[in-house]
Amino acid sequence: MTVSRRKFLQWVAGAGIGAMSAGTARAAHGVFEGYPGSYGVLHDTTLCIGCRSCEKACNEVNNLPAPEVPFDDLSVLDEKRRTTAAAYTVVNRYDEIEDHNRPVFRKQQCNHCLEPACASACFVGAFTKTPEGAVVYDVSVCVGCRYCMIACPFDIPAFEYDEALTPRIMKCTLCHPRLLEGKLPGCVEACPMEALTFGHRNDLIAIAQERFRKYPGRYVEHIYGQHEMGGTNWFTITGAPLEQIGLRTDLGTIPAPEFTAGALAIVPMVIGLWPVLLGGIYAINRRKEKIAQSEKETEVDQAVTATRGEAEAKAKAAAESFKKQKEKAVESAVKKALAEAEKNKGKEES
Amino acid sequence: MAQKGILSYRRILPVLILAVLSGLFSFYVIGCGPSQADYVEKRPDIIPLEAMKQFGDLNRPVVLFAHDLHTEAIIADDTGTVCLQCHLDISAESSFKYMRRTDEDAETVMNIYHDNCLACHQEYEEAGRESGPLICGDCHLRETVYELSVSPLALDYSLHQRHVVAAADSCGICHHVLDDEYAEVYGDDRIVEGVSRGVSGPLRSCRDCHLEEAVEGVRSMRQAAHGSCLSDCHLDNEPRLATCGSCHDRTRQASFATMENPPRLWAGQPDFMLVAPGAGERNQAKLGSVPFSHVGHESFTSRCRSCHHVSLQPCHECHTLAGSPAGGGVTLQRAMHDMNSEHSCVGCHEEQKAGADCAGCHGLMEQGRLSDHACQICHAGPPPINLADVGGRYNSLDDFRPARAEMRLSFSEDDIPGMVSIDILEDQYGPALLPHRAIVESLRRDIAANRVATHFHGHEDVVCQGCHHHSPVGQKPPLCESCHGEPFDEGYIHIPGLYGAYHRQCIGCHERMNIEPGRTDCEGCHIKKKPGEKSL
Amino acid sequence: MADMPAAAPAKRSILTPFNVIAALIVIVGIVLTILRFTKGLGAVTNLSHSNPWGFWIGFDLLTGVALAAGGYVTAASVEIFGMKKFHSAVRPAILTGFLGYSFVVVALLYDVGRPWRLPYPFFVSQGVTSVMFEVGACVALYLTVLFLEFSPAAAEWLGASRLRRLLVRLTLALTILGVVLSTLHQSSLGAMFLIAPSKLHPLWYSPYLPVFFFVSSIAAGLSMVLFEGTMAHRYYADRMDEEHMAEREGVVFGFGKAAALVLGGYFATKIFGIALGNNWALLFTPYGLWFLLEMFGFVLLPCFLFAIGVRDRKMGLIKTAAVITVLGIMLNRLNVSLIAFNWHLPAAERYFPSWMEIGVSVFIVTMGLLVYRFIVTRMPIFFTHPHYRSGSHGEK
């Protein structure tokens, strides 16, 4: 089966165009502000008393394994904790905050970003941003590559490293199944201080700003999650400096998928142009080789002709001189013979 | 072909590698630019020596001069007037320059510093005493090791009285302008409370003339204080206060002896008065004047400057109705009502509300706004337009407000529920038992003990509003569940649900007032039921 | 005399040092494999929730793929750029590439949570927004390409000449496809880290990451071919034919020249990367020192060594430079994935591989070497099969 170059290049071009049109055509300057009517949670750390009721409720609602230390043991707050394969959410205590004579508590869990890095990174599309606002995980396709954990700027997803054959990614689901039933997320329902306010994303922003207005000086007037990483569905408002309670302020407002959009966009370009470039180089090289070959042949021909001509001339000259020599020899032989004959004749007469 | 010349690789390679490594190392070592040291010492005596700045850009970092270190070192020698070792002139008119009277040019000033400083350091070094740096980089430090932390010295009533006693009642020693006027106006009478009333000329405070900046022939307060207080008095008399830290160090200030109940500082102020805009503007102000007990408020402050923060003049002279340059553009309304100012009436009252005793209720209430009903509590006097007597001094304010009675209960004891059992949300825990009457009594006691609270909570029903909020006052306030139902109601996004409302109210108040039970002591309020238990 | 027994021929003992050590490694490797698939990743690795990728990704995957780049570089220079004098280097390079990529996939089977689901992105659910999807697709396709490029050697060994003729016809197309796919996945391995700017140190993070990875892969490929050639000439010289021996010097100096140029260009692009991010001040920090060490010691230094070696015709220098470059590529990939990654975490939360992870990696590399040995001692890699000797310069 011979594939002509022309055919091959046509295939490649077709593939390139196909890839471009099927690709993630995302407007570079578009802003996604969330599905309309999507829900979120506002966490007010000035109300959080660090009772861990939310952790307990999350554990029960999601049928997570019982913890080593029971939830009413508040001594675990002495250490900073992060989400684990058995804990979708943790509360941390932050002491020695400036201008605060009490420690500050903050609950952390998946922030359910508007444009989740995990969903963008997953190469089997195991994460979905639902219209309700929750970012949910489909374990039925997960390969366990853990790229989502690399991508998440908040370091939230956890992995069941102790499972040999069926390890899952574990993270907060915003109790999406309960949301579909019209119920509240487990943690929200359990919080006695209503430090977790559930509602539509826009309403939560209004609530936060109302609190800023009502209690000037109590809060750092910034809704964390409104714009971070392109915006999330989980907000945190606090009276403590954000960095001091473990909230990174250097994440920027660019949504994570935009960071890799450029690199992915180049793929069709390479597919389309590289074969042209390389094929061209190959063709030029072949042409050069051919020219070099034919030049060589011409030279060889010329050299052969020249040498032949020389040889012929030589042979001719040699033949000529041989002929001359022969004639001379014949002549001298004849002369000699004549002289002999004359000599013989003279002898006979005497 | 291997070249055996000078550029042979065998020779150049080690040199190349060495150059690369030293280049890398130097990158790290050199770093870039000045930085903050790991530990920055906070001192009250840090003076940046910036005289060279007037001549152009600096080549080296500014020297942070620790004055006290040097004063203490020189005092130890007991060579008479300490200051004169470095300052040529410490008279009333001097500017305390180092070893010079004027700044001539960059070269001269620099040499004055270098020659003199280093000479002294050298001398001490050779004498084997603790000395200062001798090389450039040890004074012109690139790392910041010092930070100025000076606590301003406030001459409060107590400190003033100690000086009165020390000066043996010779006011003219400090109030020097009145040296001549003193005898003429006051004779030999001492200026004490109750004496020389009726004399309208006040004994002015230093700051009436000595302002923040020096003004044509009158030194700034800072120059006057250090020039006169120090050099005329404290350097030579006991207690000998020659270092910055002896006055400006916070810890030292806390250790100053205080006089119990110093006599009232009288500068001609009234005991009782009606606060109103200035004479020229009275016909514009319609709201009632404010009956004000000046003598009463003096007992709440430690010095005049708490309110008279620039000079002793009446407020309305700088803070006019529309604002004036003298008052920094601050209108009279703002001067009186600014919630964030330490000097305004409302600002000071707000500070009182922030205390733990008040924060239980006030922490929950919307802040940053004046409640409308509070206006009437203060503006109880006649409108200024009706005031015939401008300036008004009164012997009492009883004519202008209802008799200040004790906090009276308009509800009888029986009206106030004693123990309230909150069982509407009973689930994993039993009902919450609220000692209702005890709480009311405790709040009543706290209010009675605080004069601001008493004044503003004149009607004690107001107390009920701390918890029974956003509803009309009455003997039977509405139940909480009337307004607080299911949480996260889309029509009422700012109102918490009942579960959250109860806990925020109760736990919030306990947190702010620092009372037991603590926030995570659930059983302190309601007993946990055993699994399966129906009710307690 | 007829009834005297013939002397037994001298036998080569199977217990060479290499074989013994390799056997031990294989045994340990099998044990570790069983552990991994019965107790899970947590029992074998030091991975954590904050450090989900470790030595297997940093070394086996990233370094392995970069070093296996010799295949496309050599094939391209011979088939597309027409540099026939490197022809003898093609088959060894293709073999190294093929084995390299194959064992990268083997390593992936260990690292990924559910290895049997690796085909899912192609057949079940496509995550097209993911750079890793593109990496997976390109690596899978490229592995096929490498297999097809390698298979003429196997066909020759098996005597299937018709098959071999068919496969050889595909050479140009496969080479072009190989370059396209290699460009894509080499650069995308770097692009994978673009999504985590908050976790990678600014000196290594740059929008140019794909360019850096691609250009350095070329240098890696060239150097790996040189290094592998050095090893081959030391241990398998007896299997090499005249063409191989004769072309050796040309390959070394030619690849050395190319490597010098590529490394110089790579160094320049790195400078542009710092300029783009305006990160000059970071060079004065401890991480900056580490970065400068990587740049000056493992990029600029071998660049100069290559150049001097080519100019002065010193094969030893070029071989040294090749080793330094290979180490430098490994350092760069480990920096991006492990060392400069999560640089802001406190020391207690940083990752260091467990001995078992390193053991599995060593096991995989050893298996690769064993397969390599099997192939080069049997198949026409270092020599041209006698059937196809004359005029068989890639029948087209």
Coordinates of N, CA and C in Angstrom, one line a residue, chain A residues 39 46-51 56 74 102-103 105 184 188-200 203-204 206-207 210-211 213-216 218, chain B residues 362-369 428 470 487-488 490 493-504 507-508 510-515 519-520 522 528:
Chain A
Y39 N -26.4 27.7 43.7 CA -26.3 27.9 45.2 C -24.8 28.0 45.6
T46 N -16.4 35.1 61.9 CA -16.6 35.9 63.2 C -17.7 35.1 64.0
L47 N -18.5 34.3 63.3 CA -19.5 33.5 64.0 C -19.1 32.1 64.4
C48 N -18.0 31.6 63.8 CA -17.6 30.3 64.0 C -17.0 30.1 65.4
I49 N -17.5 29.1 66.1 CA -17.0 28.9 67.5 C -16.2 27.6 67.6
G50 N -15.9 27.0 66.4 CA -15.0 25.8 66.4 C -15.6 24.6 67.1
C51 N -16.9 24.4 67.0 CA -17.5 23.3 67.8 C -17.4 22.0 67.0
K56 N -18.9 16.7 62.0 CA -19.6 15.5 62.4 C -20.7 15.2 61.4
L74 N -12.1 18.7 71.1 CA -11.6 19.9 70.5 C -10.1 20.1 70.6
R102 N -9.3 36.6 70.9 CA -9.8 35.2 70.9 C -9.3 34.5 69.7
P103 N -9.1 33.2 69.7 CA -8.7 32.6 68.4 C -9.8 32.7 67.4
F105 N -11.6 30.7 64.1 CA -11.8 29.4 63.5 C -12.3 29.5 62.1
L184 N -30.7 20.8 52.8 CA -29.5 21.6 52.9 C -28.3 20.7 53.0
V188 N -24.1 22.8 56.8 CA -24.9 24.0 56.9 C -26.0 23.8 57.9
E189 N -26.7 22.6 57.8 CA -27.8 22.3 58.7 C -27.4 22.2 60.1
A190 N -26.2 21.7 60.3 CA -25.7 21.4 61.7 C -25.2 22.6 62.4
C191 N -24.7 23.6 61.7 CA -24.0 24.7 62.4 C -25.0 25.5 63.3
P192 N -24.7 25.5 64.6 CA -25.6 26.2 65.6 C -25.5 27.7 65.4
M193 N -24.4 28.2 65.0 CA -24.3 29.7 64.9 C -24.7 30.2 63.5
E194 N -25.2 29.3 62.7 CA -25.4 29.7 61.3 C -24.2 30.5 60.8
A195 N -23.0 30.0 61.1 CA -21.8 30.6 60.5 C -21.7 30.2 59.0
L196 N -22.5 29.2 58.6 CA -22.6 28.8 57.2 C -24.0 29.2 56.7
T197 N -24.0 30.2 55.8 CA -25.3 30.6 55.2 C -25.4 30.1 53.8
F198 N -26.5 29.4 53.6 CA -26.7 28.8 52.3 C -27.7 29.7 51.5
G199 N -27.4 29.8 50.2 CA -28.3 30.6 49.4 C -27.8 30.7 48.0
H200 N -28.5 31.5 47.2 CA -28.0 31.8 45.8 C -26.8 32.6 45.9
D203 N -27.2 36.3 46.3 CA -27.7 36.7 47.6 C -26.6 36.6 48.7
L204 N -25.8 35.7 48.6 CA -24.7 35.6 49.6 C -23.8 36.8 49.5
A206 N -24.8 39.7 48.7 CA -25.5 40.8 49.3 C -25.5 40.7 50.8
I207 N -25.6 39.5 51.3 CA -25.6 39.2 52.7 C -24.2 39.7 53.3
E210 N -24.0 43.4 53.4 CA -24.8 43.9 54.5 C -24.1 43.8 55.8
R211 N -23.4 42.7 56.0 CA -22.7 42.5 57.3 C -21.6 43.5 57.4
R213 N -21.6 46.4 56.2 CA -22.1 47.7 56.4 C -22.6 47.8 57.8
K214 N -23.2 46.8 58.3 CA -23.8 46.8 59.7 C -22.7 46.9 60.8
Y215 N -21.6 46.2 60.5 CA -20.6 46.1 61.6 C -19.3 46.6 61.1
P216 N -19.2 48.0 60.9 CA -17.9 48.5 60.3 C -16.8 48.2 61.3
R218 N -15.5 45.4 61.9 CA -15.5 44.0 62.4 C -14.8 43.1 61.4
Chain B
H362 N -24.9 45.4 72.6 CA -24.5 46.4 71.5 C -23.7 45.7 70.4
G363 N -23.1 44.6 70.7 CA -22.3 43.8 69.7 C -23.2 43.3 68.6
L364 N -24.5 43.0 69.0 CA -25.4 42.4 68.1 C -26.1 43.5 67.2
M365 N -26.2 44.7 67.8 CA -26.9 45.7 67.1 C -26.1 46.3 66.0
E366 N -26.8 46.9 65.0 CA -26.1 47.5 63.9 C -25.3 48.6 64.4
Q367 N -24.0 48.7 64.0 CA -23.1 49.7 64.5 C -22.9 50.7 63.4
G368 N -22.2 51.8 63.8 CA -21.8 52.7 62.8 C -22.8 53.7 62.4
R369 N -24.0 53.6 63.0 CA -25.1 54.6 62.8 C -25.7 55.0 64.1
Q428 N -31.8 16.7 69.9 CA -30.8 15.9 70.6 C -30.5 16.4 72.0
H470 N -35.9 44.5 67.3 CA -36.7 44.7 66.1 C -38.2 44.5 66.3
P487 N -34.3 28.6 58.2 CA -33.2 29.5 57.7 C -33.2 29.6 56.2
F488 N -32.5 30.6 55.7 CA -32.2 30.8 54.3 C -33.5 31.0 53.5
E490 N -35.5 32.7 51.0 CA -35.1 33.6 49.9 C -35.7 35.0 50.0
I493 N -33.3 37.2 53.3 CA -32.0 36.6 53.3 C -31.1 37.1 54.5
H494 N -31.5 38.2 55.1 CA -30.7 38.7 56.2 C -31.1 38.2 57.6
I495 N -32.2 37.5 57.6 CA -32.7 37.0 58.9 C -32.3 35.6 59.2
P496 N -31.6 35.3 60.2 CA -31.2 33.9 60.5 C -32.4 33.1 60.9
G497 N -32.3 31.8 60.7 CA -33.3 30.8 61.1 C -33.3 30.8 62.6
L498 N -34.3 30.1 63.2 CA -34.5 30.1 64.6 C -33.3 29.4 65.3
Y499 N -32.9 28.3 64.8 CA -31.7 27.6 65.4 C -30.5 28.5 65.5
G500 N -30.2 29.1 64.4 CA -29.0 30.0 64.3 C -29.3 31.3 65.2
A501 N -30.5 31.8 65.2 CA -30.8 33.0 65.9 C -30.6 32.8 67.4
Y502 N -31.1 31.7 67.9 CA -30.9 31.4 69.3 C -29.5 31.4 69.7
H503 N -28.7 30.6 68.9 CA -27.3 30.4 69.3 C -26.5 31.6 69.1
R504 N -26.8 32.3 68.0 CA -26.0 33.6 67.8 C -26.3 34.6 68.9
I507 N -24.9 32.7 72.5 CA -23.5 32.4 72.5 C -22.7 33.7 72.2
G508 N -23.3 34.5 71.3 CA -22.7 35.8 70.9 C -22.5 36.7 72.1
H510 N -22.6 35.9 75.3 CA -21.7 35.3 76.3 C -20.2 35.5 75.9
E511 N -20.0 35.4 74.5 CA -18.6 35.6 74.0 C -18.2 37.0 74.3
R512 N -19.1 38.0 73.9 CA -18.7 39.4 73.9 C -18.5 39.9 75.4
M513 N -19.4 39.3 76.3 CA -19.3 39.7 77.7 C -18.4 38.8 78.5
N514 N -17.8 37.8 77.9 CA -16.9 36.9 78.5 C -17.5 36.2 79.8
I515 N -18.7 35.7 79.6 CA -19.3 35.0 80.7 C -19.6 33.5 80.4
R519 N -18.7 29.0 74.8 CA -19.3 28.8 73.5 C -19.5 27.3 73.2
T520 N -18.5 26.5 73.5 CA -18.7 25.1 73.1 C -19.2 24.2 74.3
C522 N -22.0 23.1 75.4 CA -23.4 22.9 75.0 C -24.2 22.6 76.2
K528 N -27.7 17.2 77.2 CA -27.8 16.3 76.0 C -28.6 15.1 76.4

